[in-house]
Amino acid sequence: MKKLAVIISSILLSSAAAAADTYESVSHLQYMDTDGNDKISLDSTYYFSPKMTLGPYDQFEYINKQSNVYGKYSDDDFSDRATVGGEYFLDSFVLGAEYQNLDLDLGSSADMIQLSAGYFFNPDLLLKVRFVDVENADNRFFFDVAYNHKLNSTDYIGFTVTADDEFDNRALNVKYFMDLQQGNYLTVEATVSDNDNASSDWVLGSNYYFSKATSAFVTFNKNDDYTLGAQHFFNKNVGLKAGYGNNWDDSGSDAYFANVSLQF
């Protein structure tokens, strides 16, 4: 009986240690200094049910399934942008709405309204239709298909395919999350986009987590722009990310940025 009690106690302790953290609000405040332009941005999302991490404090499931409301604001030397929106999940359905206002410093402004509806064919496969109405522009429909392929209880490969109703704009996002064990994690994410009226583009990025609180990251794109930096959470609620960006061929395009995360 004593051995059984020790075994049960050990199991309970290890389970508690491995338990994921949960949050109901996630917010970010970022400042970026680039050549000729300074930008401040703020975003916050409130979830109506706890959202569980996958280990690292800033990593969650690929397809969100929690009802939420959110707001965003950004201001630079040329314009400011304000956004409010939300999503509501009911059984296998999800409905969303978003309003955005872009105010240019030269004097003009534009409003955008987006309405969306989605259906989960299963918990890992979501089809979503978005209607986008931009002031003084044509209304458009977009279709998103998101699929989360679970490799095991933690690891996954996520795919999202996006296209407009005329198939003029196409994009593919792929994200790989891997638990390397011993408290280390790795993400690799790529986005490829193609537009009939412009050239194609791609972005590749990766995060390596030394622990669930500390990580290093790097991104690179088709135009030879790159960023690199690190992030550290001082506790489960407050984190700081800092980085540097430039262009591989034009080293005069310096960019410095810092981001504060608040999660509760």
PDB file of C-alpha atoms in Angstrom, residues 78-202:
ATOM      1  CA  PHE A  78       1.557  58.073 -42.246  1.00  0.00           C
ATOM      2  CA  SER A  79      -1.705  56.702 -40.865  1.00  0.00           C
ATOM      3  CA  ASP A  80      -3.582  55.199 -37.942  1.00  0.00           C
ATOM      4  CA  ARG A  81      -5.790  52.111 -38.004  1.00  0.00           C
ATOM      5  CA  ALA A  82      -8.460  50.974 -35.513  1.00  0.00           C
ATOM      6  CA  THR A  83     -10.149  47.550 -35.525  1.00  0.00           C
ATOM      7  CA  VAL A  84     -12.820  45.893 -33.375  1.00  0.00           C
ATOM      8  CA  GLY A  85     -14.379  42.478 -33.853  1.00  0.00           C
ATOM      9  CA  GLY A  86     -15.365  39.158 -32.396  1.00  0.00           C
ATOM     10  CA  GLU A  87     -16.208  35.509 -32.998  1.00  0.00           C
ATOM     11  CA  TYR A  88     -19.024  33.393 -31.586  1.00  0.00           C
ATOM     12  CA  PHE A  89     -18.886  29.587 -31.560  1.00  0.00           C
ATOM     13  CA  LEU A  90     -22.068  27.519 -31.340  1.00  0.00           C
ATOM     14  CA  ASP A  91     -21.764  23.753 -31.707  1.00  0.00           C
ATOM     15  CA  SER A  92     -20.159  23.209 -35.140  1.00  0.00           C
ATOM     16  CA  PHE A  93     -20.723  26.791 -36.338  1.00  0.00           C
ATOM     17  CA  VAL A  94     -18.750  30.022 -35.910  1.00  0.00           C
ATOM     18  CA  LEU A  95     -19.896  33.537 -36.760  1.00  0.00           C
ATOM     19  CA  GLY A  96     -17.627  36.579 -36.887  1.00  0.00           C
ATOM     20  CA  ALA A  97     -17.780  40.315 -37.488  1.00  0.00           C
ATOM     21  CA  GLU A  98     -15.112  43.009 -37.773  1.00  0.00           C
ATOM     22  CA  TYR A  99     -15.022  46.759 -38.339  1.00  0.00           C
ATOM     23  CA  GLN A 100     -11.875  48.632 -39.329  1.00  0.00           C
ATOM     24  CA  ASN A 101     -11.118  52.296 -39.946  1.00  0.00           C
ATOM     25  CA  LEU A 102      -7.998  53.494 -41.762  1.00  0.00           C
ATOM     26  CA  ASP A 103      -7.236  57.198 -41.352  1.00  0.00           C
ATOM     27  CA  LEU A 104      -4.445  58.595 -43.537  1.00  0.00           C
ATOM     28  CA  ASP A 105      -2.515  61.601 -42.299  1.00  0.00           C
ATOM     29  CA  LEU A 106      -2.995  63.227 -45.724  1.00  0.00           C
ATOM     30  CA  GLY A 107      -6.677  63.591 -44.914  1.00  0.00           C
ATOM     31  CA  SER A 108      -8.563  60.655 -46.466  1.00  0.00           C
ATOM     32  CA  SER A 109     -10.024  57.687 -44.602  1.00  0.00           C
ATOM     33  CA  ALA A 110     -11.704  54.372 -45.391  1.00  0.00           C
ATOM     34  CA  ASP A 111     -13.950  51.969 -43.508  1.00  0.00           C
ATOM     35  CA  MET A 112     -14.026  48.204 -43.866  1.00  0.00           C
ATOM     36  CA  ILE A 113     -16.661  45.752 -42.640  1.00  0.00           C
ATOM     37  CA  GLN A 114     -16.050  42.008 -42.602  1.00  0.00           C
ATOM     38  CA  LEU A 115     -18.634  39.318 -41.852  1.00  0.00           C
ATOM     39  CA  SER A 116     -17.769  35.634 -41.643  1.00  0.00           C
ATOM     40  CA  ALA A 117     -19.450  32.279 -41.148  1.00  0.00           C
ATOM     41  CA  GLY A 118     -17.766  28.927 -40.669  1.00  0.00           C
ATOM     42  CA  TYR A 119     -18.548  25.270 -40.138  1.00  0.00           C
ATOM     43  CA  PHE A 120     -16.467  22.569 -38.409  1.00  0.00           C
ATOM     44  CA  PHE A 121     -16.738  19.287 -40.322  1.00  0.00           C
ATOM     45  CA  ASN A 122     -14.809  17.865 -37.375  1.00  0.00           C
ATOM     46  CA  PRO A 123     -12.810  19.545 -34.568  1.00  0.00           C
ATOM     47  CA  ASP A 124      -9.745  19.751 -36.838  1.00  0.00           C
ATOM     48  CA  LEU A 125     -11.335  20.872 -40.142  1.00  0.00           C
ATOM     49  CA  LEU A 126     -12.936  24.305 -40.564  1.00  0.00           C
ATOM     50  CA  LEU A 127     -14.455  25.897 -43.673  1.00  0.00           C
ATOM     51  CA  LYS A 128     -15.043  29.646 -43.410  1.00  0.00           C
ATOM     52  CA  VAL A 129     -16.586  32.192 -45.800  1.00  0.00           C
ATOM     53  CA  ARG A 130     -15.767  35.887 -45.368  1.00  0.00           C
ATOM     54  CA  PHE A 131     -17.589  38.863 -46.912  1.00  0.00           C
ATOM     55  CA  VAL A 132     -15.425  42.005 -47.088  1.00  0.00           C
ATOM     56  CA  ASP A 133     -16.900  45.436 -47.802  1.00  0.00           C
ATOM     57  CA  VAL A 134     -14.277  48.185 -48.247  1.00  0.00           C
ATOM     58  CA  GLU A 135     -15.399  51.784 -48.710  1.00  0.00           C
ATOM     59  CA  ASN A 136     -15.027  52.951 -52.329  1.00  0.00           C
ATOM     60  CA  ALA A 137     -13.980  49.486 -53.480  1.00  0.00           C
ATOM     61  CA  ASP A 138     -15.672  46.338 -54.760  1.00  0.00           C
ATOM     62  CA  ASN A 139     -17.187  43.908 -52.262  1.00  0.00           C
ATOM     63  CA  ARG A 140     -15.392  40.576 -52.159  1.00  0.00           C
ATOM     64  CA  PHE A 141     -15.822  37.053 -50.808  1.00  0.00           C
ATOM     65  CA  PHE A 142     -12.957  34.972 -49.414  1.00  0.00           C
ATOM     66  CA  PHE A 143     -12.883  31.272 -48.586  1.00  0.00           C
ATOM     67  CA  ASP A 144     -10.654  29.749 -45.888  1.00  0.00           C
ATOM     68  CA  VAL A 145     -10.078  26.055 -45.244  1.00  0.00           C
ATOM     69  CA  ALA A 146      -8.102  25.296 -42.065  1.00  0.00           C
ATOM     70  CA  TYR A 147      -6.948  21.802 -41.109  1.00  0.00           C
ATOM     71  CA  ASN A 148      -5.040  20.718 -38.016  1.00  0.00           C
ATOM     72  CA  HIS A 149      -3.218  17.415 -38.486  1.00  0.00           C
ATOM     73  CA  LYS A 150      -2.339  16.015 -35.063  1.00  0.00           C
ATOM     74  CA  LEU A 151       0.898  14.058 -34.992  1.00  0.00           C
ATOM     75  CA  ASN A 152       0.515  13.080 -31.323  1.00  0.00           C
ATOM     76  CA  SER A 153      -0.918  14.586 -28.136  1.00  0.00           C
ATOM     77  CA  THR A 154       1.136  17.792 -28.562  1.00  0.00           C
ATOM     78  CA  ASP A 155       2.703  18.025 -32.041  1.00  0.00           C
ATOM     79  CA  TYR A 156       0.758  19.135 -35.100  1.00  0.00           C
ATOM     80  CA  ILE A 157       1.016  20.419 -38.658  1.00  0.00           C
ATOM     81  CA  GLY A 158      -1.593  23.081 -39.443  1.00  0.00           C
ATOM     82  CA  PHE A 159      -2.681  24.148 -42.928  1.00  0.00           C
ATOM     83  CA  THR A 160      -4.821  27.100 -44.039  1.00  0.00           C
ATOM     84  CA  VAL A 161      -5.722  27.688 -47.690  1.00  0.00           C
ATOM     85  CA  THR A 162      -7.271  31.052 -48.649  1.00  0.00           C
ATOM     86  CA  ALA A 163      -8.705  32.254 -51.969  1.00  0.00           C
ATOM     87  CA  ASP A 164     -11.092  34.952 -53.146  1.00  0.00           C
ATOM     88  CA  ASP A 165     -14.276  34.301 -55.120  1.00  0.00           C
ATOM     89  CA  GLU A 166     -12.545  34.882 -58.480  1.00  0.00           C
ATOM     90  CA  PHE A 167      -9.410  32.972 -57.460  1.00  0.00           C
ATOM     91  CA  ASP A 168      -7.271  36.044 -58.195  1.00  0.00           C
ATOM     92  CA  ASN A 169      -5.692  35.901 -54.730  1.00  0.00           C
ATOM     93  CA  ARG A 170      -4.419  32.663 -53.228  1.00  0.00           C
ATOM     94  CA  ALA A 171      -2.455  31.920 -50.072  1.00  0.00           C
ATOM     95  CA  LEU A 172      -1.245  28.912 -48.111  1.00  0.00           C
ATOM     96  CA  ASN A 173      -0.107  28.939 -44.489  1.00  0.00           C
ATOM     97  CA  VAL A 174       1.630  25.936 -42.925  1.00  0.00           C
ATOM     98  CA  LYS A 175       2.711  25.713 -39.277  1.00  0.00           C
ATOM     99  CA  TYR A 176       4.593  22.908 -37.543  1.00  0.00           C
ATOM    100  CA  PHE A 177       4.687  22.688 -33.747  1.00  0.00           C
ATOM    101  CA  MET A 178       6.908  20.134 -32.029  1.00  0.00           C
ATOM    102  CA  ASP A 179       7.520  19.299 -28.382  1.00  0.00           C
ATOM    103  CA  LEU A 180      11.221  18.397 -28.264  1.00  0.00           C
ATOM    104  CA  GLN A 181      10.819  17.061 -24.708  1.00  0.00           C
ATOM    105  CA  GLN A 182      12.853  18.175 -21.678  1.00  0.00           C
ATOM    106  CA  GLY A 183      11.074  21.550 -21.807  1.00  0.00           C
ATOM    107  CA  ASN A 184      12.188  22.521 -25.338  1.00  0.00           C
ATOM    108  CA  TYR A 185       9.863  23.317 -28.252  1.00  0.00           C
ATOM    109  CA  LEU A 186      10.148  24.249 -31.921  1.00  0.00           C
ATOM    110  CA  THR A 187       7.841  25.981 -34.394  1.00  0.00           C
ATOM    111  CA  VAL A 188       8.346  26.400 -38.133  1.00  0.00           C
ATOM    112  CA  GLU A 189       5.845  28.478 -40.119  1.00  0.00           C
ATOM    113  CA  ALA A 190       5.633  29.410 -43.800  1.00  0.00           C
ATOM    114  CA  THR A 191       3.163  31.493 -45.808  1.00  0.00           C
ATOM    115  CA  VAL A 192       3.052  31.576 -49.604  1.00  0.00           C
ATOM    116  CA  SER A 193       0.785  34.022 -51.434  1.00  0.00           C
ATOM    117  CA  ASP A 194       0.060  34.639 -55.110  1.00  0.00           C
ATOM    118  CA  ASN A 195      -1.855  37.473 -56.772  1.00  0.00           C
ATOM    119  CA  ASP A 196      -2.726  37.683 -60.476  1.00  0.00           C
ATOM    120  CA  ASN A 197      -2.076  41.449 -60.389  1.00  0.00           C
ATOM    121  CA  ALA A 198       1.216  41.239 -58.484  1.00  0.00           C
ATOM    122  CA  SER A 199       4.174  38.943 -57.969  1.00  0.00           C
ATOM    123  CA  SER A 200       4.079  35.967 -55.628  1.00  0.00           C
ATOM    124  CA  ASP A 201       5.544  36.209 -52.134  1.00  0.00           C
ATOM    125  CA  TRP A 202       6.634  33.928 -49.302  1.00  0.00           C
TER     126      TRP A 202
END
